[in-house]
mmCIF file of C-alpha atoms and ligand atoms in Angstrom:
data_model
loop_
_atom_site.group_PDB
_atom_site.id
_atom_site.type_symbol
_atom_site.label_atom_id
_atom_site.label_comp_id
_atom_site.label_asym_id
_atom_site.label_seq_id
_atom_site.Cartn_x
_atom_site.Cartn_y
_atom_site.Cartn_z
ATOM 1 C CA MET A 1 -58.312 -29.741 -24.794
ATOM 2 C CA LYS A 2 -57.759 -28.212 -28.220
ATOM 3 C CA LYS A 3 -54.479 -26.399 -28.904
ATOM 4 C CA THR A 4 -55.924 -23.706 -31.170
ATOM 5 C CA MET A 5 -59.164 -21.805 -31.520
ATOM 6 C CA LYS A 6 -60.730 -19.339 -33.929
ATOM 7 C CA ALA A 7 -60.602 -15.619 -33.194
ATOM 8 C CA ALA A 8 -61.125 -12.288 -34.961
ATOM 9 C CA VAL A 9 -57.676 -10.745 -34.655
ATOM 10 C CA LEU A 10 -56.956 -7.076 -35.363
ATOM 11 C CA HIS A 11 -53.479 -6.901 -36.942
ATOM 12 C CA ALA A 12 -53.573 -3.218 -37.911
ATOM 13 C CA VAL A 13 -56.196 -0.514 -38.383
ATOM 14 C CA GLY A 14 -58.801 -2.028 -40.707
ATOM 15 C CA ASP A 15 -57.082 -5.429 -40.836
ATOM 16 C CA LEU A 16 -59.282 -7.873 -38.936
ATOM 17 C CA ARG A 17 -58.645 -11.549 -39.674
ATOM 18 C CA TYR A 18 -60.661 -14.602 -38.684
ATOM 19 C CA GLU A 19 -57.868 -17.065 -37.970
ATOM 20 C CA ASP A 20 -56.422 -19.767 -35.737
ATOM 21 C CA VAL A 21 -54.697 -18.626 -32.561
ATOM 22 C CA PRO A 22 -53.383 -20.581 -29.547
ATOM 23 C CA MET A 23 -55.975 -21.567 -26.941
ATOM 24 C CA PRO A 24 -55.769 -19.314 -23.872
ATOM 25 C CA VAL A 25 -54.543 -21.057 -20.717
ATOM 26 C CA PRO A 26 -56.156 -19.796 -17.487
ATOM 27 C CA GLY A 27 -53.591 -18.452 -15.014
ATOM 28 C CA PRO A 28 -53.955 -18.235 -11.224
ATOM 29 C CA GLY A 29 -57.330 -16.759 -10.308
ATOM 30 C CA GLU A 30 -58.653 -17.177 -13.826
ATOM 31 C CA VAL A 31 -61.195 -19.470 -15.413
ATOM 32 C CA LEU A 32 -61.533 -20.492 -19.033
ATOM 33 C CA MET A 33 -64.726 -19.231 -20.616
ATOM 34 C CA LYS A 34 -66.259 -20.612 -23.777
ATOM 35 C CA ILE A 35 -67.706 -17.484 -25.363
ATOM 36 C CA ARG A 36 -71.341 -17.937 -26.391
ATOM 37 C CA ALA A 37 -72.332 -14.373 -27.328
ATOM 38 C CA ALA A 38 -70.354 -11.179 -27.884
ATOM 39 C CA GLY A 39 -71.901 -7.856 -28.837
ATOM 40 C CA ILE A 40 -70.259 -5.336 -31.135
ATOM 41 C CA CYS A 41 -70.074 -2.022 -29.310
ATOM 42 C CA GLY A 42 -70.421 1.255 -31.202
ATOM 43 C CA SER A 43 -66.912 2.028 -29.934
ATOM 44 C CA ASP A 44 -65.541 -1.065 -31.704
ATOM 45 C CA ILE A 45 -66.085 0.563 -35.114
ATOM 46 C CA PRO A 46 -63.579 3.433 -34.611
ATOM 47 C CA ARG A 47 -61.372 1.041 -32.611
ATOM 48 C CA ILE A 48 -61.108 -1.315 -35.578
ATOM 49 C CA TYR A 49 -61.253 1.114 -38.516
ATOM 50 C CA VAL A 50 -59.791 4.400 -37.272
ATOM 51 C CA LYS A 51 -57.902 4.445 -34.003
ATOM 52 C CA GLY A 52 -56.735 0.872 -33.554
ATOM 53 C CA THR A 53 -56.159 -0.868 -30.230
ATOM 54 C CA TYR A 54 -53.323 -0.156 -27.792
ATOM 55 C CA HIS A 55 -51.077 -2.667 -29.506
ATOM 56 C CA PHE A 56 -51.354 -5.193 -32.332
ATOM 57 C CA PRO A 57 -52.409 -7.888 -32.672
ATOM 58 C CA THR A 58 -55.451 -7.668 -30.379
ATOM 59 C CA VAL A 59 -58.722 -9.554 -30.236
ATOM 60 C CA PRO A 60 -61.535 -6.982 -29.716
ATOM 61 C CA GLY A 61 -64.805 -7.659 -27.865
ATOM 62 C CA HIS A 62 -65.746 -6.368 -24.408
ATOM 63 C CA GLU A 63 -69.496 -7.149 -24.222
ATOM 64 C CA PHE A 64 -69.764 -10.880 -23.758
ATOM 65 C CA ALA A 65 -71.105 -13.877 -21.936
ATOM 66 C CA GLY A 66 -70.281 -17.542 -21.966
ATOM 67 C CA GLU A 67 -69.938 -20.783 -20.111
ATOM 68 C CA ILE A 68 -67.123 -21.556 -17.693
ATOM 69 C CA VAL A 69 -65.412 -24.713 -18.900
ATOM 70 C CA ASP A 70 -62.178 -24.927 -16.898
ATOM 71 C CA GLY A 71 -60.197 -23.439 -14.015
ATOM 72 C CA ASP A 72 -62.374 -23.783 -10.910
ATOM 73 C CA PRO A 73 -64.413 -26.972 -10.427
ATOM 74 C CA GLU A 74 -67.077 -25.057 -8.487
ATOM 75 C CA LEU A 75 -67.634 -22.687 -11.373
ATOM 76 C CA VAL A 76 -67.403 -25.094 -14.290
ATOM 77 C CA GLY A 77 -70.742 -25.317 -16.070
ATOM 78 C CA LYS A 78 -71.950 -21.924 -14.886
ATOM 79 C CA LYS A 79 -73.062 -19.141 -17.245
ATOM 80 C CA ALA A 80 -71.549 -15.745 -16.699
ATOM 81 C CA ALA A 81 -71.145 -12.243 -18.054
ATOM 82 C CA VAL A 82 -67.868 -10.424 -17.409
ATOM 83 C CA PHE A 83 -67.040 -6.930 -16.127
ATOM 84 C CA PRO A 84 -64.400 -6.141 -18.767
ATOM 85 C CA LEU A 85 -62.271 -3.712 -16.741
ATOM 86 C CA LEU A 86 -59.340 -5.210 -14.839
ATOM 87 C CA PRO A 87 -58.478 -2.745 -12.076
ATOM 88 C CA CYS A 88 -54.952 -2.438 -10.659
ATOM 89 C CA ARG A 89 -56.436 -2.871 -7.141
ATOM 90 C CA ARG A 90 -53.662 -0.672 -5.757
ATOM 91 C CA CYS A 91 -54.552 2.965 -6.559
ATOM 92 C CA GLU A 92 -56.765 5.258 -4.502
ATOM 93 C CA ALA A 93 -59.826 4.776 -6.751
ATOM 94 C CA CYS A 94 -59.459 1.006 -6.505
ATOM 95 C CA GLU A 95 -59.320 1.184 -2.721
ATOM 96 C CA LEU A 96 -62.782 2.775 -2.878
ATOM 97 C CA GLY A 97 -63.971 0.170 -5.372
ATOM 98 C CA GLU A 98 -64.390 2.882 -8.017
ATOM 99 C CA TYR A 99 -62.695 0.774 -10.644
ATOM 100 C CA ALA A 100 -63.809 2.918 -13.601
ATOM 101 C CA SER A 101 -61.536 5.665 -12.197
ATOM 102 C CA CYS A 102 -58.549 3.327 -11.774
ATOM 103 C CA SER A 103 -55.343 5.039 -12.867
ATOM 104 C CA ASN A 104 -53.767 1.893 -14.292
ATOM 105 C CA TYR A 105 -56.381 -0.542 -15.532
ATOM 106 C CA ASP A 106 -56.419 -3.252 -18.151
ATOM 107 C CA TYR A 107 -59.413 -4.026 -20.366
ATOM 108 C CA TYR A 108 -60.642 -7.109 -22.191
ATOM 109 C CA GLY A 109 -61.098 -6.259 -25.843
ATOM 110 C CA SER A 110 -59.020 -3.089 -26.078
ATOM 111 C CA ARG A 111 -55.877 -3.147 -23.943
ATOM 112 C CA ARG A 112 -55.744 -6.935 -23.904
ATOM 113 C CA ASP A 113 -57.449 -9.676 -25.875
ATOM 114 C CA GLY A 114 -61.217 -9.837 -25.653
ATOM 115 C CA ALA A 115 -64.133 -11.986 -26.656
ATOM 116 C CA PHE A 116 -64.285 -12.042 -30.456
ATOM 117 C CA ALA A 117 -62.870 -15.536 -29.979
ATOM 118 C CA GLU A 118 -64.072 -18.997 -29.096
ATOM 119 C CA TYR A 119 -62.456 -18.895 -25.643
ATOM 120 C CA LEU A 120 -61.083 -16.342 -23.194
ATOM 121 C CA ALA A 121 -59.305 -16.729 -19.848
ATOM 122 C CA VAL A 122 -61.045 -14.340 -17.446
ATOM 123 C CA ASP A 123 -60.356 -13.159 -13.915
ATOM 124 C CA ARG A 124 -62.718 -14.898 -11.483
ATOM 125 C CA ARG A 125 -63.300 -11.593 -9.668
ATOM 126 C CA ASN A 126 -64.828 -10.115 -12.838
ATOM 127 C CA LEU A 127 -67.430 -12.834 -13.307
ATOM 128 C CA VAL A 128 -71.101 -12.024 -13.004
ATOM 129 C CA ILE A 129 -72.847 -15.359 -12.669
ATOM 130 C CA MET A 130 -76.101 -15.494 -14.616
ATOM 131 C CA PRO A 131 -79.273 -17.146 -13.331
ATOM 132 C CA ASP A 132 -80.941 -19.903 -15.337
ATOM 133 C CA GLY A 133 -83.414 -18.684 -17.887
ATOM 134 C CA VAL A 134 -81.280 -15.789 -19.115
ATOM 135 C CA SER A 135 -79.974 -16.517 -22.612
ATOM 136 C CA PHE A 136 -76.341 -15.953 -23.522
ATOM 137 C CA ALA A 137 -77.376 -13.297 -26.054
ATOM 138 C CA CYS A 138 -79.238 -11.442 -23.323
ATOM 139 C CA ALA A 139 -76.337 -11.876 -20.877
ATOM 140 C CA SER A 140 -73.932 -10.363 -23.409
ATOM 141 C CA LEU A 141 -75.915 -7.123 -23.030
ATOM 142 C CA CYS A 142 -74.924 -6.839 -19.355
ATOM 143 C CA GLU A 143 -72.167 -4.354 -20.170
ATOM 144 C CA PRO A 144 -74.311 -1.767 -21.998
ATOM 145 C CA GLY A 145 -77.050 -2.512 -19.440
ATOM 146 C CA ALA A 146 -74.736 -1.607 -16.556
ATOM 147 C CA VAL A 147 -73.387 1.488 -18.324
ATOM 148 C CA ALA A 148 -76.960 2.684 -18.930
ATOM 149 C CA ARG A 149 -77.928 1.939 -15.350
ATOM 150 C CA ALA A 150 -74.945 3.915 -14.011
ATOM 151 C CA ALA A 151 -75.915 6.900 -16.194
ATOM 152 C CA VAL A 152 -79.543 6.871 -15.040
ATOM 153 C CA ARG A 153 -78.431 6.475 -11.432
ATOM 154 C CA ARG A 154 -76.302 9.612 -11.815
ATOM 155 C CA LEU A 155 -79.252 11.395 -13.409
ATOM 156 C CA GLY A 156 -81.106 10.888 -10.111
ATOM 157 C CA VAL A 157 -84.447 10.036 -11.731
ATOM 158 C CA THR A 158 -87.251 10.140 -9.168
ATOM 159 C CA VAL A 159 -90.959 9.392 -9.206
ATOM 160 C CA GLY A 160 -92.869 11.771 -11.439
ATOM 161 C CA ASP A 161 -89.879 13.047 -13.403
ATOM 162 C CA PHE A 162 -90.100 13.776 -17.090
ATOM 163 C CA ALA A 163 -86.924 12.308 -18.579
ATOM 164 C CA VAL A 164 -85.630 12.668 -22.128
ATOM 165 C CA ILE A 165 -82.949 10.393 -23.558
ATOM 166 C CA TRP A 166 -80.899 11.824 -26.433
ATOM 167 C CA GLY A 167 -79.666 9.064 -28.726
ATOM 168 C CA ALA A 168 -81.854 5.985 -29.303
ATOM 169 C CA GLY A 169 -79.127 3.390 -29.794
ATOM 170 C CA PRO A 170 -78.811 0.294 -27.567
ATOM 171 C CA ILE A 171 -77.573 2.162 -24.476
ATOM 172 C CA GLY A 172 -80.144 4.918 -24.946
ATOM 173 C CA LEU A 173 -83.004 2.425 -25.159
ATOM 174 C CA ILE A 174 -81.785 0.581 -22.068
ATOM 175 C CA ALA A 175 -81.360 3.902 -20.230
ATOM 176 C CA ALA A 176 -84.901 4.916 -21.189
ATOM 177 C CA GLN A 177 -86.148 1.670 -19.634
ATOM 178 C CA TRP A 178 -84.110 2.240 -16.464
ATOM 179 C CA ALA A 179 -85.597 5.754 -16.215
ATOM 180 C CA ARG A 180 -89.092 4.292 -16.498
ATOM 181 C CA GLU A 181 -88.169 1.716 -13.833
ATOM 182 C CA ALA A 182 -86.969 4.519 -11.540
ATOM 183 C CA GLY A 183 -90.472 6.000 -11.613
ATOM 184 C CA ALA A 184 -90.273 8.652 -14.316
ATOM 185 C CA SER A 185 -93.855 9.511 -15.267
ATOM 186 C CA LYS A 186 -92.862 10.244 -18.842
ATOM 187 C CA VAL A 187 -89.836 9.154 -20.872
ATOM 188 C CA ARG A 188 -89.211 10.367 -24.423
ATOM 189 C CA VAL A 189 -86.327 9.815 -26.818
ATOM 190 C CA VAL A 190 -84.545 11.994 -29.379
ATOM 191 C CA ASP A 191 -82.689 10.770 -32.440
ATOM 192 C CA ILE A 192 -81.945 12.106 -35.925
ATOM 193 C CA SER A 193 -82.750 8.684 -37.413
ATOM 194 C CA PRO A 194 -86.467 8.062 -38.122
ATOM 195 C CA GLU A 195 -85.726 4.304 -38.150
ATOM 196 C CA LYS A 196 -84.294 4.454 -34.640
ATOM 197 C CA LEU A 197 -87.320 6.413 -33.450
ATOM 198 C CA ALA A 198 -89.643 3.814 -34.990
ATOM 199 C CA PHE A 199 -87.624 1.064 -33.273
ATOM 200 C CA ALA A 200 -87.869 2.918 -29.927
ATOM 201 C CA GLU A 201 -91.657 2.739 -30.158
ATOM 202 C CA LYS A 202 -91.434 -1.043 -29.805
ATOM 203 C CA PHE A 203 -90.130 -0.351 -26.302
ATOM 204 C CA GLY A 204 -92.923 2.118 -25.606
ATOM 205 C CA PHE A 205 -90.929 5.305 -26.133
ATOM 206 C CA GLU A 206 -92.244 8.092 -28.324
ATOM 207 C CA ALA A 207 -90.130 10.793 -29.906
ATOM 208 C CA TYR A 208 -89.724 13.947 -27.831
ATOM 209 C CA ASP A 209 -91.599 16.944 -29.169
ATOM 210 C CA LYS A 210 -90.784 20.153 -27.332
ATOM 211 C CA GLU A 211 -94.028 21.890 -28.356
ATOM 212 C CA ARG A 212 -96.245 19.028 -27.261
ATOM 213 C CA ASP A 213 -94.255 17.627 -24.328
ATOM 214 C CA GLY A 214 -92.837 20.808 -22.825
ATOM 215 C CA LEU A 215 -89.605 21.143 -20.866
ATOM 216 C CA CYS A 216 -88.118 18.159 -19.071
ATOM 217 C CA ASP A 217 -86.758 17.604 -15.560
ATOM 218 C CA CYS A 218 -83.772 15.525 -16.547
ATOM 219 C CA ALA A 219 -82.006 14.487 -19.725
ATOM 220 C CA LEU A 220 -79.306 12.038 -20.716
ATOM 221 C CA GLU A 221 -76.974 13.165 -23.524
ATOM 222 C CA GLY A 222 -75.976 10.005 -25.346
ATOM 223 C CA THR A 223 -75.055 11.301 -28.799
ATOM 224 C CA GLY A 224 -71.692 12.970 -28.220
ATOM 225 C CA ALA A 225 -72.634 15.761 -30.651
ATOM 226 C CA GLY A 226 -72.363 19.452 -29.774
ATOM 227 C CA ALA A 227 -75.469 20.315 -31.812
ATOM 228 C CA ALA A 228 -77.489 17.842 -29.737
ATOM 229 C CA LEU A 229 -76.191 19.266 -26.469
ATOM 230 C CA SER A 230 -76.973 22.817 -27.652
ATOM 231 C CA GLU A 231 -80.535 21.771 -28.372
ATOM 232 C CA LEU A 232 -80.855 19.670 -25.209
ATOM 233 C CA VAL A 233 -80.158 22.501 -22.764
ATOM 234 C CA THR A 234 -82.965 24.576 -24.290
ATOM 235 C CA CYS A 235 -85.387 21.752 -23.438
ATOM 236 C CA MET A 236 -84.610 21.749 -19.711
ATOM 237 C CA ARG A 237 -86.710 23.140 -16.887
ATOM 238 C CA PRO A 238 -84.951 25.531 -14.507
ATOM 239 C CA HIS A 239 -82.741 23.508 -12.135
ATOM 240 C CA GLY A 240 -82.918 20.543 -14.499
ATOM 241 C CA ARG A 241 -80.321 17.771 -14.401
ATOM 242 C CA VAL A 242 -78.242 16.680 -17.355
ATOM 243 C CA VAL A 243 -75.938 13.667 -17.517
ATOM 244 C CA LEU A 244 -73.342 13.584 -20.283
ATOM 245 C CA MET A 245 -72.622 10.084 -21.531
ATOM 246 C CA GLY A 246 -72.065 10.120 -25.312
ATOM 247 C CA ASN A 247 -68.470 9.822 -26.468
ATOM 248 C CA PRO A 248 -67.667 12.989 -28.432
ATOM 249 C CA ALA A 249 -66.831 12.335 -32.076
ATOM 250 C CA ARG A 250 -65.119 15.761 -32.300
ATOM 251 C CA ASP A 251 -65.016 19.030 -30.325
ATOM 252 C CA MET A 252 -68.281 19.634 -28.504
ATOM 253 C CA THR A 253 -69.357 23.122 -29.621
ATOM 254 C CA VAL A 254 -72.268 24.632 -27.730
ATOM 255 C CA SER A 255 -73.885 27.779 -29.107
ATOM 256 C CA GLN A 256 -73.590 30.978 -27.095
ATOM 257 C CA SER A 257 -77.354 31.213 -26.550
ATOM 258 C CA SER A 258 -77.541 27.592 -25.380
ATOM 259 C CA TYR A 259 -74.600 28.095 -23.066
ATOM 260 C CA SER A 260 -76.420 31.078 -21.524
ATOM 261 C CA GLN A 261 -79.384 28.800 -20.851
ATOM 262 C CA ILE A 262 -77.168 26.511 -18.769
ATOM 263 C CA LEU A 263 -76.486 29.538 -16.556
ATOM 264 C CA ARG A 264 -79.933 31.115 -16.558
ATOM 265 C CA ARG A 265 -81.727 27.839 -15.866
ATOM 266 C CA GLU A 266 -79.110 26.871 -13.280
ATOM 267 C CA LEU A 267 -78.750 23.431 -14.804
ATOM 268 C CA SER A 268 -76.632 20.700 -13.245
ATOM 269 C CA LEU A 269 -74.360 18.933 -15.708
ATOM 270 C CA ARG A 270 -72.628 15.738 -14.718
ATOM 271 C CA GLY A 271 -70.501 13.207 -16.542
ATOM 272 C CA THR A 272 -70.789 9.444 -16.354
ATOM 273 C CA TRP A 273 -68.195 6.840 -17.226
ATOM 274 C CA ASN A 274 -68.501 3.080 -17.403
ATOM 275 C CA SER A 275 -70.311 1.444 -14.475
ATOM 276 C CA SER A 276 -69.821 0.584 -10.814
ATOM 277 C CA PHE A 277 -68.845 -2.921 -9.827
ATOM 278 C CA ASN A 278 -68.281 -3.142 -6.081
ATOM 279 C CA SER A 279 -70.046 -4.343 -2.964
ATOM 280 C CA ARG A 280 -71.712 -0.976 -2.255
ATOM 281 C CA VAL A 281 -72.862 -0.021 -5.735
ATOM 282 C CA ASN A 282 -73.124 -2.658 -8.389
ATOM 283 C CA ASP A 283 -74.769 -1.813 -11.688
ATOM 284 C CA TRP A 284 -74.018 -5.344 -12.886
ATOM 285 C CA THR A 285 -75.974 -7.242 -10.266
ATOM 286 C CA ALA A 286 -78.867 -4.791 -10.733
ATOM 287 C CA THR A 287 -78.719 -5.428 -14.479
ATOM 288 C CA VAL A 288 -78.734 -9.195 -14.021
ATOM 289 C CA GLU A 289 -81.675 -8.967 -11.665
ATOM 290 C CA ALA A 290 -83.623 -6.933 -14.231
ATOM 291 C CA MET A 291 -82.730 -9.560 -16.838
ATOM 292 C CA ALA A 292 -83.931 -12.421 -14.671
ATOM 293 C CA THR A 293 -87.275 -10.785 -13.963
ATOM 294 C CA GLY A 294 -87.665 -9.521 -17.530
ATOM 295 C CA ARG A 295 -88.392 -6.004 -16.233
ATOM 296 C CA ILE A 296 -86.114 -4.541 -18.857
ATOM 297 C CA LYS A 297 -86.066 -5.764 -22.455
ATOM 298 C CA TYR A 298 -82.569 -6.545 -23.639
ATOM 299 C CA GLU A 299 -82.623 -9.303 -26.196
ATOM 300 C CA GLU A 300 -85.147 -7.363 -28.296
ATOM 301 C CA LEU A 301 -82.364 -4.842 -28.962
ATOM 302 C CA ILE A 302 -80.479 -7.395 -31.047
ATOM 303 C CA THR A 303 -81.299 -6.767 -34.709
ATOM 304 C CA HIS A 304 -78.502 -8.885 -36.205
ATOM 305 C CA ARG A 305 -76.750 -12.127 -35.212
ATOM 306 C CA PHE A 306 -73.641 -13.305 -37.028
ATOM 307 C CA PRO A 307 -71.261 -16.215 -36.611
ATOM 308 C CA LEU A 308 -67.750 -14.995 -35.788
ATOM 309 C CA SER A 309 -66.521 -16.239 -39.180
ATOM 310 C CA GLU A 310 -68.521 -13.358 -40.696
ATOM 311 C CA CYS A 311 -66.856 -10.733 -38.502
ATOM 312 C CA ASN A 312 -65.799 -8.534 -41.403
ATOM 313 C CA ARG A 313 -69.238 -8.597 -42.993
ATOM 314 C CA ALA A 314 -70.858 -7.632 -39.664
ATOM 315 C CA LEU A 315 -68.444 -4.810 -38.926
ATOM 316 C CA GLU A 316 -68.509 -3.400 -42.464
ATOM 317 C CA MET A 317 -72.314 -3.385 -42.386
ATOM 318 C CA MET A 318 -72.131 -1.282 -39.208
ATOM 319 C CA ARG A 319 -69.342 0.978 -40.486
ATOM 320 C CA ASP A 320 -71.097 1.663 -43.803
ATOM 321 C CA ARG A 321 -74.613 1.617 -42.297
ATOM 322 C CA THR A 322 -75.846 -0.481 -45.194
ATOM 323 C CA GLU A 323 -78.676 -1.816 -43.016
ATOM 324 C CA PHE A 324 -80.603 -0.479 -40.070
ATOM 325 C CA PHE A 325 -79.223 -1.982 -36.870
ATOM 326 C CA THR A 326 -79.424 -1.485 -33.143
ATOM 327 C CA LYS A 327 -77.368 -4.262 -31.527
ATOM 328 C CA VAL A 328 -75.238 -6.584 -33.622
ATOM 329 C CA THR A 329 -74.097 -9.717 -31.808
ATOM 330 C CA PHE A 330 -71.784 -12.596 -32.588
ATOM 331 C CA VAL A 331 -73.307 -15.888 -31.517
ATOM 332 C CA PHE A 332 -71.348 -19.105 -31.079
ATOM 333 C CA ASP A 333 -72.469 -22.754 -31.063
HETATM 334 ZN ZN1 LIG B 401 -68.984 -0.898 -25.148
HETATM 335 ZN ZN1 LIG B 402 -56.469 1.100 -9.670
#
């Protein structure tokens, strides 16, 4: 086994270096994964260029899939995606299996090293084994797939609903597909970018037009912008359901008249965070199943593939928006 590997290491805010680091050694309960695909999350841009990680140096990357190469003979050779949250397994939320609410969790790619690297030692309990026929690039979209599935589950989409998804990025386009899967009779998307709206049409989703389409039964807020939320609530039917998912970039300011509509229309607003990964509710196994059957298009979301050696070029392209992109993914040989 090699002693070093290549990784994209964040040394300080804005200082990401492609360099040699020691090979990870799997501890008890861990396996060694050879990373084959790792997506860049929208949240990685502020993590790398603005806020930084919890400590330096850190290897980012929490949306990934790879091949198990060491640690457990029964698992070696298998393909897997990884639930990136490492719960404490001791707090009240953990006892219920609600790991996203864990009071003391660890996280691959933010609190501890992640997958912008050739190898990663991962907890066996976090593995999501992939069936044959699902590519690594597709499998690396399990994380946004599960987050989108959790959001749509909380939205309670039922047969015949008219659902509108605000924000046509990768998670929004997966959520729109989950809403269609759940039986929504009509699904529309909203975005300020004409390019994103044109891209959404490839998945069969037209832009929402309030005049033409009328008010909707349920809506997913995926932009994290107060102006979008202000507009969204005026598009809801009385008793409509809203799920809030978008990470706010700044204070969420809702206009007085829009706020009144939340009251007058008796809307239900609900937050969503991460995804469920337990034996009762598992957004990950549902996501994998939809990947295996091809019911939901994932790989088509990938607009750019880069080798890890070009990590800075990929991230700067996203930061500066020099090209249109939806999902940008590192692929490894
Ligand atoms: Zn993410
Ligand atoms: Zn916990």
